mmCIF file of C-alpha atoms in Angstrom:
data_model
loop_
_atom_site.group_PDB
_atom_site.id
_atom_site.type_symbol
_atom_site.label_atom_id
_atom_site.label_comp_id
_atom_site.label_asym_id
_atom_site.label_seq_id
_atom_site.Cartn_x
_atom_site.Cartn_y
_atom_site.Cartn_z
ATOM 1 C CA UNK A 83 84.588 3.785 124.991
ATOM 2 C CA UNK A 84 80.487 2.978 124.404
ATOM 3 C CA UNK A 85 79.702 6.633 125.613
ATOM 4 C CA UNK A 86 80.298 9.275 127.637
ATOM 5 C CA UNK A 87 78.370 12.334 129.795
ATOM 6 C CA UNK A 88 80.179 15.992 131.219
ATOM 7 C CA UNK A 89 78.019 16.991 133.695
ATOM 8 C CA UNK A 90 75.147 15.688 132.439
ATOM 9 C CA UNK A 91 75.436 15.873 128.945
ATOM 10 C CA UNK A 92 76.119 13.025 126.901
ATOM 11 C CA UNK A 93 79.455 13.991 124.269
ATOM 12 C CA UNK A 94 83.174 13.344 124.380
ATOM 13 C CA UNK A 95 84.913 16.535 125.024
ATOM 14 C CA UNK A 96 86.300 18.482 128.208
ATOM 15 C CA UNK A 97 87.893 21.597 128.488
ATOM 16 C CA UNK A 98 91.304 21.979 128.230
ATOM 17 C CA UNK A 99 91.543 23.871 131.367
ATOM 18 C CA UNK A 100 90.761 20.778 133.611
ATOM 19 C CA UNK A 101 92.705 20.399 136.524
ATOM 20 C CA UNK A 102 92.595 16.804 136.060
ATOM 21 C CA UNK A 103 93.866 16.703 132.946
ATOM 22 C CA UNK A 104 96.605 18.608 134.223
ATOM 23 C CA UNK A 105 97.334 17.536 137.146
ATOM 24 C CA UNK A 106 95.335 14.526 138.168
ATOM 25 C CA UNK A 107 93.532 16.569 140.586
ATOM 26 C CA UNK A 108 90.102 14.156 140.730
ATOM 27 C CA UNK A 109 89.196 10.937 142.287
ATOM 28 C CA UNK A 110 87.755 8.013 140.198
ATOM 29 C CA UNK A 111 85.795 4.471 140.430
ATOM 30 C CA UNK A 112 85.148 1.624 138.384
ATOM 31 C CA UNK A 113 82.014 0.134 138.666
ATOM 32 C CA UNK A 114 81.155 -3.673 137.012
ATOM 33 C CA UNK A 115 78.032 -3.815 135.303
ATOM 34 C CA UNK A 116 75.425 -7.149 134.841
ATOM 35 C CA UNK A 117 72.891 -7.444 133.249
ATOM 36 C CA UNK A 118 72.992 -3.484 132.654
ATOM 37 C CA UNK A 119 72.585 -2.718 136.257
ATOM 38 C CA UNK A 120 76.010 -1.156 138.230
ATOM 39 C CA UNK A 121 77.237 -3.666 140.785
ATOM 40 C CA UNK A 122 77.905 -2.271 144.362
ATOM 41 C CA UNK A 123 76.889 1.204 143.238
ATOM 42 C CA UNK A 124 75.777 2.203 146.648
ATOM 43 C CA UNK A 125 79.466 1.212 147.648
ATOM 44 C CA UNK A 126 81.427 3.544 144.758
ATOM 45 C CA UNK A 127 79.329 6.270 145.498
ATOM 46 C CA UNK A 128 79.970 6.211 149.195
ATOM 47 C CA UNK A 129 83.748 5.378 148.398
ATOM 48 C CA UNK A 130 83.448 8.966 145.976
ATOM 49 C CA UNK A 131 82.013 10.785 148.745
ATOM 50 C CA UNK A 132 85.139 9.924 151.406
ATOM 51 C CA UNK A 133 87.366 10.977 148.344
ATOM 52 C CA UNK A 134 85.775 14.284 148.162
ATOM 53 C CA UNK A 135 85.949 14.948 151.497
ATOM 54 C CA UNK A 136 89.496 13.837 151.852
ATOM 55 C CA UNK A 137 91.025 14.953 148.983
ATOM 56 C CA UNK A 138 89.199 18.473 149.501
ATOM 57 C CA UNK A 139 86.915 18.191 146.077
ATOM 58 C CA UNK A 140 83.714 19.610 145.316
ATOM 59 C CA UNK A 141 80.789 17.493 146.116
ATOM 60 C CA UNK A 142 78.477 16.831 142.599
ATOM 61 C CA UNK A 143 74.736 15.635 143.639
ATOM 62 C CA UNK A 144 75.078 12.386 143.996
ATOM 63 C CA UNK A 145 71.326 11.642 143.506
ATOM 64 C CA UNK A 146 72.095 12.941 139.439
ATOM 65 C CA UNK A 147 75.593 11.066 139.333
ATOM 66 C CA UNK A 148 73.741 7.765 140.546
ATOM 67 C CA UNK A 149 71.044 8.501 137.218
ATOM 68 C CA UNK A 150 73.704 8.950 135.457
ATOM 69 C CA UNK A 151 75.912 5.554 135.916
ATOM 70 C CA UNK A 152 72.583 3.711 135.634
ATOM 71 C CA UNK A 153 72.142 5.669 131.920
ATOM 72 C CA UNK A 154 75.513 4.480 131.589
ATOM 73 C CA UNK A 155 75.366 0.820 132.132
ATOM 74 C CA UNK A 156 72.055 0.439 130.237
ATOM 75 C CA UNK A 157 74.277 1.603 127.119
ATOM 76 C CA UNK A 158 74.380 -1.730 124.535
ATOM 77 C CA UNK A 159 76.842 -3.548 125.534
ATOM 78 C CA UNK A 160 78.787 -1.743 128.212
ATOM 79 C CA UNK A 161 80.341 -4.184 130.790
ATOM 80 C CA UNK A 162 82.138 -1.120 133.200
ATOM 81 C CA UNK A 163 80.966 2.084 133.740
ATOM 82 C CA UNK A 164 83.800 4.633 135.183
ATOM 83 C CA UNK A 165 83.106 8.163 137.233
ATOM 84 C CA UNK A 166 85.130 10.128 137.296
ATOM 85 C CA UNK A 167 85.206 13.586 139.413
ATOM 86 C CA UNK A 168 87.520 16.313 138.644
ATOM 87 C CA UNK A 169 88.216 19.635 140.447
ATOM 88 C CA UNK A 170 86.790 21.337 137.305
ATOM 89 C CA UNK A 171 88.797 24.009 135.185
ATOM 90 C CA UNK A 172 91.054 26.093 136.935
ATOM 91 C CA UNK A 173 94.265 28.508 136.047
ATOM 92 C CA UNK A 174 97.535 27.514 135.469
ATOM 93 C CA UNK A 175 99.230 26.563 138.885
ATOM 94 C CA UNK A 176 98.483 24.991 141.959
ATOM 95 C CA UNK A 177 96.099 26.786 143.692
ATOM 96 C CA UNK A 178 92.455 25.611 143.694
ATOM 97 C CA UNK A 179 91.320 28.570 143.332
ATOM 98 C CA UNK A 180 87.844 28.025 143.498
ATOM 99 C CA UNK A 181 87.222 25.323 141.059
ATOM 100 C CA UNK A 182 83.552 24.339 140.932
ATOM 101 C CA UNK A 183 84.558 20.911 140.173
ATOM 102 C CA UNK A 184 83.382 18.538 136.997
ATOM 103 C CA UNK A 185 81.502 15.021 137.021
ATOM 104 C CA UNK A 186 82.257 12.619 133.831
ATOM 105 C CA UNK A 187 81.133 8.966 133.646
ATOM 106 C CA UNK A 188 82.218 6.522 131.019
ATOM 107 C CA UNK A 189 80.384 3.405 129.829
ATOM 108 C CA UNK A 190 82.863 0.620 128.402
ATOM 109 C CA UNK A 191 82.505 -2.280 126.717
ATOM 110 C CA UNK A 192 83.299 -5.751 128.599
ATOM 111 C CA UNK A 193 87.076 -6.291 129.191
ATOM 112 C CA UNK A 194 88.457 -9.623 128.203
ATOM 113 C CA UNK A 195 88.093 -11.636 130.897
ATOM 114 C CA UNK A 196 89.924 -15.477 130.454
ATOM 115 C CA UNK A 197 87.712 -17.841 132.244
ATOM 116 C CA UNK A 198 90.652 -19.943 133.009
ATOM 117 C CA UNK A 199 92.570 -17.664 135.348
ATOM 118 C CA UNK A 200 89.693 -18.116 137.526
ATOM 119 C CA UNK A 201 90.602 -21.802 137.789
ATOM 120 C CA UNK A 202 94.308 -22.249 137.646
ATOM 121 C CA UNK A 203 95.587 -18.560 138.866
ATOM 122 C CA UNK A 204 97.336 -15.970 137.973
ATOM 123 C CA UNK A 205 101.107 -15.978 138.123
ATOM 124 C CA UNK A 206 102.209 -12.686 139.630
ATOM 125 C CA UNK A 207 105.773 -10.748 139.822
ATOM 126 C CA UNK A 208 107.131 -8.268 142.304
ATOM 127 C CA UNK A 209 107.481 -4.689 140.877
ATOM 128 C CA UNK A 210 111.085 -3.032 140.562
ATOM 129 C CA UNK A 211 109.037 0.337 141.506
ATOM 130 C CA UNK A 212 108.970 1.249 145.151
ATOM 131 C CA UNK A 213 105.950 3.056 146.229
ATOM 132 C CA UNK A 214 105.704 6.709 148.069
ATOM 133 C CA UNK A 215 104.004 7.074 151.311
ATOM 134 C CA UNK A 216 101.629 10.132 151.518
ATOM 135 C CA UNK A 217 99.570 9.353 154.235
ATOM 136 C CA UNK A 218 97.524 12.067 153.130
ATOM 137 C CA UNK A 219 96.173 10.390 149.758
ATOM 138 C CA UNK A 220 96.364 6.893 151.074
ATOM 139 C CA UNK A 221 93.548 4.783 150.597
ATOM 140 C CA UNK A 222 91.634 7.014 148.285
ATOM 141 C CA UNK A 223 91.734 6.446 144.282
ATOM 142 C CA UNK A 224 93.049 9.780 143.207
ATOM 143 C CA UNK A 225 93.516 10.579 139.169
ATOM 144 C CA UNK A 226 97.063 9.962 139.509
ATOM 145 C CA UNK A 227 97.919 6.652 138.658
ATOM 146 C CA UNK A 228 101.206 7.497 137.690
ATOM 147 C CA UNK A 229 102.922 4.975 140.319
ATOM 148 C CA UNK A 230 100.827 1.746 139.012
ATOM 149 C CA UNK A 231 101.652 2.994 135.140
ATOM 150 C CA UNK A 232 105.271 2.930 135.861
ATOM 151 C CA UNK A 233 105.058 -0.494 137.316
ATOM 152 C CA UNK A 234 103.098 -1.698 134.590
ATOM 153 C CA UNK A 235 105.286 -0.869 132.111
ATOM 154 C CA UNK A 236 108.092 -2.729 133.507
ATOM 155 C CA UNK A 237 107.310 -5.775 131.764
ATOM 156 C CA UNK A 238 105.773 -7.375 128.891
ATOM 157 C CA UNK A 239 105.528 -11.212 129.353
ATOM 158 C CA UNK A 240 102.274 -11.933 128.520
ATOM 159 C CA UNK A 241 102.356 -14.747 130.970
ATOM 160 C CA UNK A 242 103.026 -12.608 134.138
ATOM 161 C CA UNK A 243 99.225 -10.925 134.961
ATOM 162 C CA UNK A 244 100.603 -8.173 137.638
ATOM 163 C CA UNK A 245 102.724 -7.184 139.771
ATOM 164 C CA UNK A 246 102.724 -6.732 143.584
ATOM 165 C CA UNK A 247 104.389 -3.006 144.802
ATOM 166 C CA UNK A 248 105.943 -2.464 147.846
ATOM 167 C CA UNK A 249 106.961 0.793 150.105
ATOM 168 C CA UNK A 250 110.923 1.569 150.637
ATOM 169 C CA UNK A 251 110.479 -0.911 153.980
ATOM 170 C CA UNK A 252 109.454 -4.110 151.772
ATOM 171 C CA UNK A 253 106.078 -3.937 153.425
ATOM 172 C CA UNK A 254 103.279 -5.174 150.476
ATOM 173 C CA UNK A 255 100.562 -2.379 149.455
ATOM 174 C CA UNK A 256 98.704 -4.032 146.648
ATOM 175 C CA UNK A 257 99.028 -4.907 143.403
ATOM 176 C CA UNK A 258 98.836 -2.481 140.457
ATOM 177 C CA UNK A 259 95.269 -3.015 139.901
ATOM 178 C CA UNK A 260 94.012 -5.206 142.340
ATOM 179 C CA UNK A 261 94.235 -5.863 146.524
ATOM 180 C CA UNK A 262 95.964 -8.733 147.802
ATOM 181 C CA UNK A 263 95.245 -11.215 150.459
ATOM 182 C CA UNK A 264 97.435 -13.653 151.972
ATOM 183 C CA UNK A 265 96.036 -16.672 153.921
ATOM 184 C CA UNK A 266 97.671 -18.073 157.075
ATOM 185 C CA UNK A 267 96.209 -21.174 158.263
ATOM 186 C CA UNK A 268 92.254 -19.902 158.872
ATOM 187 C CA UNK A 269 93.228 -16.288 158.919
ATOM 188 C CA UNK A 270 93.397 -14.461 155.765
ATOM 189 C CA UNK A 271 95.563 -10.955 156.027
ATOM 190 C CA UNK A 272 95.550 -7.863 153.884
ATOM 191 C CA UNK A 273 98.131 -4.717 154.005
ATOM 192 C CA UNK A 274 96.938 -1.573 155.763
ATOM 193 C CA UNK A 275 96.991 1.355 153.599
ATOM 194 C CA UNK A 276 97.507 3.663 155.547
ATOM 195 C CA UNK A 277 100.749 4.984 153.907
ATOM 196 C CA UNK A 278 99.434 4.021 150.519
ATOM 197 C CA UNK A 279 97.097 2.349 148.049
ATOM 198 C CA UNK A 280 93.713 2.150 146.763
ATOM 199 C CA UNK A 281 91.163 0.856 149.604
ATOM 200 C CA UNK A 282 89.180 -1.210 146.924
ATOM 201 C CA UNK A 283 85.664 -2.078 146.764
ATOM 202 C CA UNK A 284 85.864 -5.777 146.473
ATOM 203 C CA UNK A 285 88.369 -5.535 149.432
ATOM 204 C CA UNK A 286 85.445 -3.878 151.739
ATOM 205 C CA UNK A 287 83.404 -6.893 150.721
ATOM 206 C CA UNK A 288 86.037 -9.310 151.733
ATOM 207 C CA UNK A 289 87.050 -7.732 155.094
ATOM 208 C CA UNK A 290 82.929 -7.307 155.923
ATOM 209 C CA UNK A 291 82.108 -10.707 154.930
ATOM 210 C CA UNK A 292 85.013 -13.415 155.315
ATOM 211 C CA UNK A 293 84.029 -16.807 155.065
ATOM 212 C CA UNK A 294 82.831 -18.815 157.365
ATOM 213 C CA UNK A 295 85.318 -20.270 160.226
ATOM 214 C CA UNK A 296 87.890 -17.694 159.064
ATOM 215 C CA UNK A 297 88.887 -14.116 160.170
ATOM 216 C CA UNK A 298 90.567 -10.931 158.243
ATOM 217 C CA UNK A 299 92.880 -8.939 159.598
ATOM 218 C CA UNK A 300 94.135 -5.755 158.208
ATOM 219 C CA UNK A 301 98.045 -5.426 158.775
ATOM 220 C CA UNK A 302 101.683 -4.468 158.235
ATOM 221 C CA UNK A 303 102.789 -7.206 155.835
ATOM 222 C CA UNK A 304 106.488 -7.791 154.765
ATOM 223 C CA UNK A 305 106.859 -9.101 150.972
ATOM 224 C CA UNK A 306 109.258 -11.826 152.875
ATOM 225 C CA UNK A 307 106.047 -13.511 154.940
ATOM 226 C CA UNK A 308 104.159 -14.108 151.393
ATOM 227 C CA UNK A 309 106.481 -17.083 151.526
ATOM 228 C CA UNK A 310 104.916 -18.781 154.046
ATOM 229 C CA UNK A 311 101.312 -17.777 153.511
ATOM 230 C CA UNK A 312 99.338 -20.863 152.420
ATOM 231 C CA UNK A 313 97.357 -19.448 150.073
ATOM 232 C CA UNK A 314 97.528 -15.805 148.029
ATOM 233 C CA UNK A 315 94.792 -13.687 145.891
ATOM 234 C CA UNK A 316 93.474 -10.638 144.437
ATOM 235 C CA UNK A 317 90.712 -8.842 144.797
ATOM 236 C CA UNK A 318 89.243 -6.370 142.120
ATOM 237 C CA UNK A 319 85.649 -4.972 141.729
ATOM 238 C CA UNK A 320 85.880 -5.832 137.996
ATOM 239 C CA UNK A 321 87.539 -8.855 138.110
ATOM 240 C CA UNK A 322 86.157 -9.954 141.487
ATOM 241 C CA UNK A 323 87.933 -12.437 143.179
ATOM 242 C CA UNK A 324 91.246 -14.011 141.412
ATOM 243 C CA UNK A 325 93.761 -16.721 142.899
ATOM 244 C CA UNK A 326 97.212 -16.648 142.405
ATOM 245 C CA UNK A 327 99.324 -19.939 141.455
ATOM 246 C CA UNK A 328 102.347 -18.174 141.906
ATOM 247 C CA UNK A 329 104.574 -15.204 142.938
ATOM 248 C CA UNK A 330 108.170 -15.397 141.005
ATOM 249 C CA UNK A 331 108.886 -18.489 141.861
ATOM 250 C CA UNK A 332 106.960 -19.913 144.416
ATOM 251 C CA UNK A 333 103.925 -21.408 143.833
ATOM 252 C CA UNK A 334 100.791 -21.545 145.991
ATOM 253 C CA UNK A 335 98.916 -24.917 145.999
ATOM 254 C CA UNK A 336 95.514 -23.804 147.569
ATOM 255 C CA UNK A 337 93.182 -22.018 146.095
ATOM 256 C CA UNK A 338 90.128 -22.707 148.553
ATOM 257 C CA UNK A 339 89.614 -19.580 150.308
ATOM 258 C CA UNK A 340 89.688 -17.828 146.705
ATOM 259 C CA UNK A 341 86.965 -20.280 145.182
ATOM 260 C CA UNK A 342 84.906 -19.970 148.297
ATOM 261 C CA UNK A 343 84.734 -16.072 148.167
ATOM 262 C CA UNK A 344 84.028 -16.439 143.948
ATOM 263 C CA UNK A 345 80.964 -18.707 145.653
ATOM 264 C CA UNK A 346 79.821 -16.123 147.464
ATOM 265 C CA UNK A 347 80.382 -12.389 145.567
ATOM 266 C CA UNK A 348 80.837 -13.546 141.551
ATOM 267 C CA UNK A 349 77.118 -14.622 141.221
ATOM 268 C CA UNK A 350 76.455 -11.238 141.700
ATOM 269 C CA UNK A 351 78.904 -9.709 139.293
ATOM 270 C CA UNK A 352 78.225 -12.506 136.469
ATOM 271 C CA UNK A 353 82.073 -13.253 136.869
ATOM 272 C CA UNK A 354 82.647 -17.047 136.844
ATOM 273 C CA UNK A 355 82.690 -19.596 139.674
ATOM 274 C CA UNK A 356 85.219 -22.133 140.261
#
């Protein structure tokens, strides 16, 4: 971590009482910076705003919380600045109780991003993990990430990139870090979350602006169809647009619909184009 603020202030401690340290009682987003501007900030903010609503939160001013990710991503060298809103401190137990609620944002250095996944694909696995349905937290990225840790941990093979998690019906939610999209023919699908996972940024661009000549559809997908899809990818507001060569073992030849979307959205992010 480059630096940090706490409501405002710039330092690198929180209370001890903070509900989301305790509980994961927050929402979060991760926003890519270029050229020490935040990309899509207008997005993550708006995304923030549906999370406090939704998850019941306190609303910070958003007009301070925007100066305060562009502070961050003017930091030397910071590549991803992440916000982070927390119910504030609280007592011990459940109970809200009140909380006013606590704003932190985080500026990070660039991850390590291997220019040559962008052009031959990731090779992906399916988790062991089954997901929970909470229809309740769906689509919102909460401060519990316990799920996606869980499945991460399950292996180690430096060769497999991620994982793709499924509910207890086999229906495909996402992968651990990242939204998926399946192409059909000229009509590229994505899960519905509306039992669970993150409705991502990069997602909202994809389902807004598909290329041209093909439609999106947001669906009920069974793990089981992936094998006929013609073409499969991720999509990730840090890593932008990524195409997958393979899922266990079945490999994807085209990687079209994934270069043409890295045409259109990584100029903007200063990710590569392929």
């Amino acid at each position: 971590m480059l630096a940090a603020w706490i409501d405002g202030v710039r330092g690198e401690s929180v209370s001890l009482s903070d509900r989301a340290l305790h509980y994961g009682d927050g929402a979060f987003t991760t926003i890519r910076v270029r050229a020490q501007q935040g990309c899509w900030i207008d997005a993550h903010l708006q995304r923030l705003q549906q999370s406090c609503v939704g998850l019941c939160l306190p609303k910070p001013d958003f007009a301070q919380l925007r100066t305060e990710i562009e502070d961050a991503a003017r930091v030397e060298s910071a590549g991803v600045v992440k916000v982070l809103l927390s119910r504030g401190d609280g007592a011990r137990g459940y109970a809200p109780q009140g909380a006013p609620g606590r704003r932190m944002v985080f500026a990070y250095a660039s991850p390590e991003l291997d220019a040559s996944t962008y052009a031959q694909g990731l090779q992906l696995r399916y988790a062991d993990l089954v997901l929970s349905q909470q229809p309740a937290l769906a689509g919102y990225k909460h401060a519990n990430r316990l799920e996606q840790i869980m499945a991460r941990a399950e292996w180690d093979d430096p060769t497999i990139a991620d994982a793709l998690l499924c509910d207890v019906d086999g229906r495909v939610v996402s992968a651990t870090s990242a939204n998926v999209f399946a192409r059909f023919g000229n009509e590229l699908r994505t899960p519905s979350l509306v039992r669970a996972g993150v409705a991502g940024i990069c997602r909202q661009h994809v389902l807004q602006s598909p290329p041209p000549g093909f439609s999106v559809t947001v669906t009920d997908m069974h793990r089981d169809a992936l094998g006929t899809a013609d073409e499969l990818f991720l999509s990730n507001c840090v890593r932008g647009i990524v195409p997958v060569r393979a899922l266990g073992d079945h490999g994807y030849a085209s990687m079209s619909v994934a270069r043409s979307l890295m045409r259109a959205l990584h100029p903007a992010l200063g990710l590569p184009v392929y």
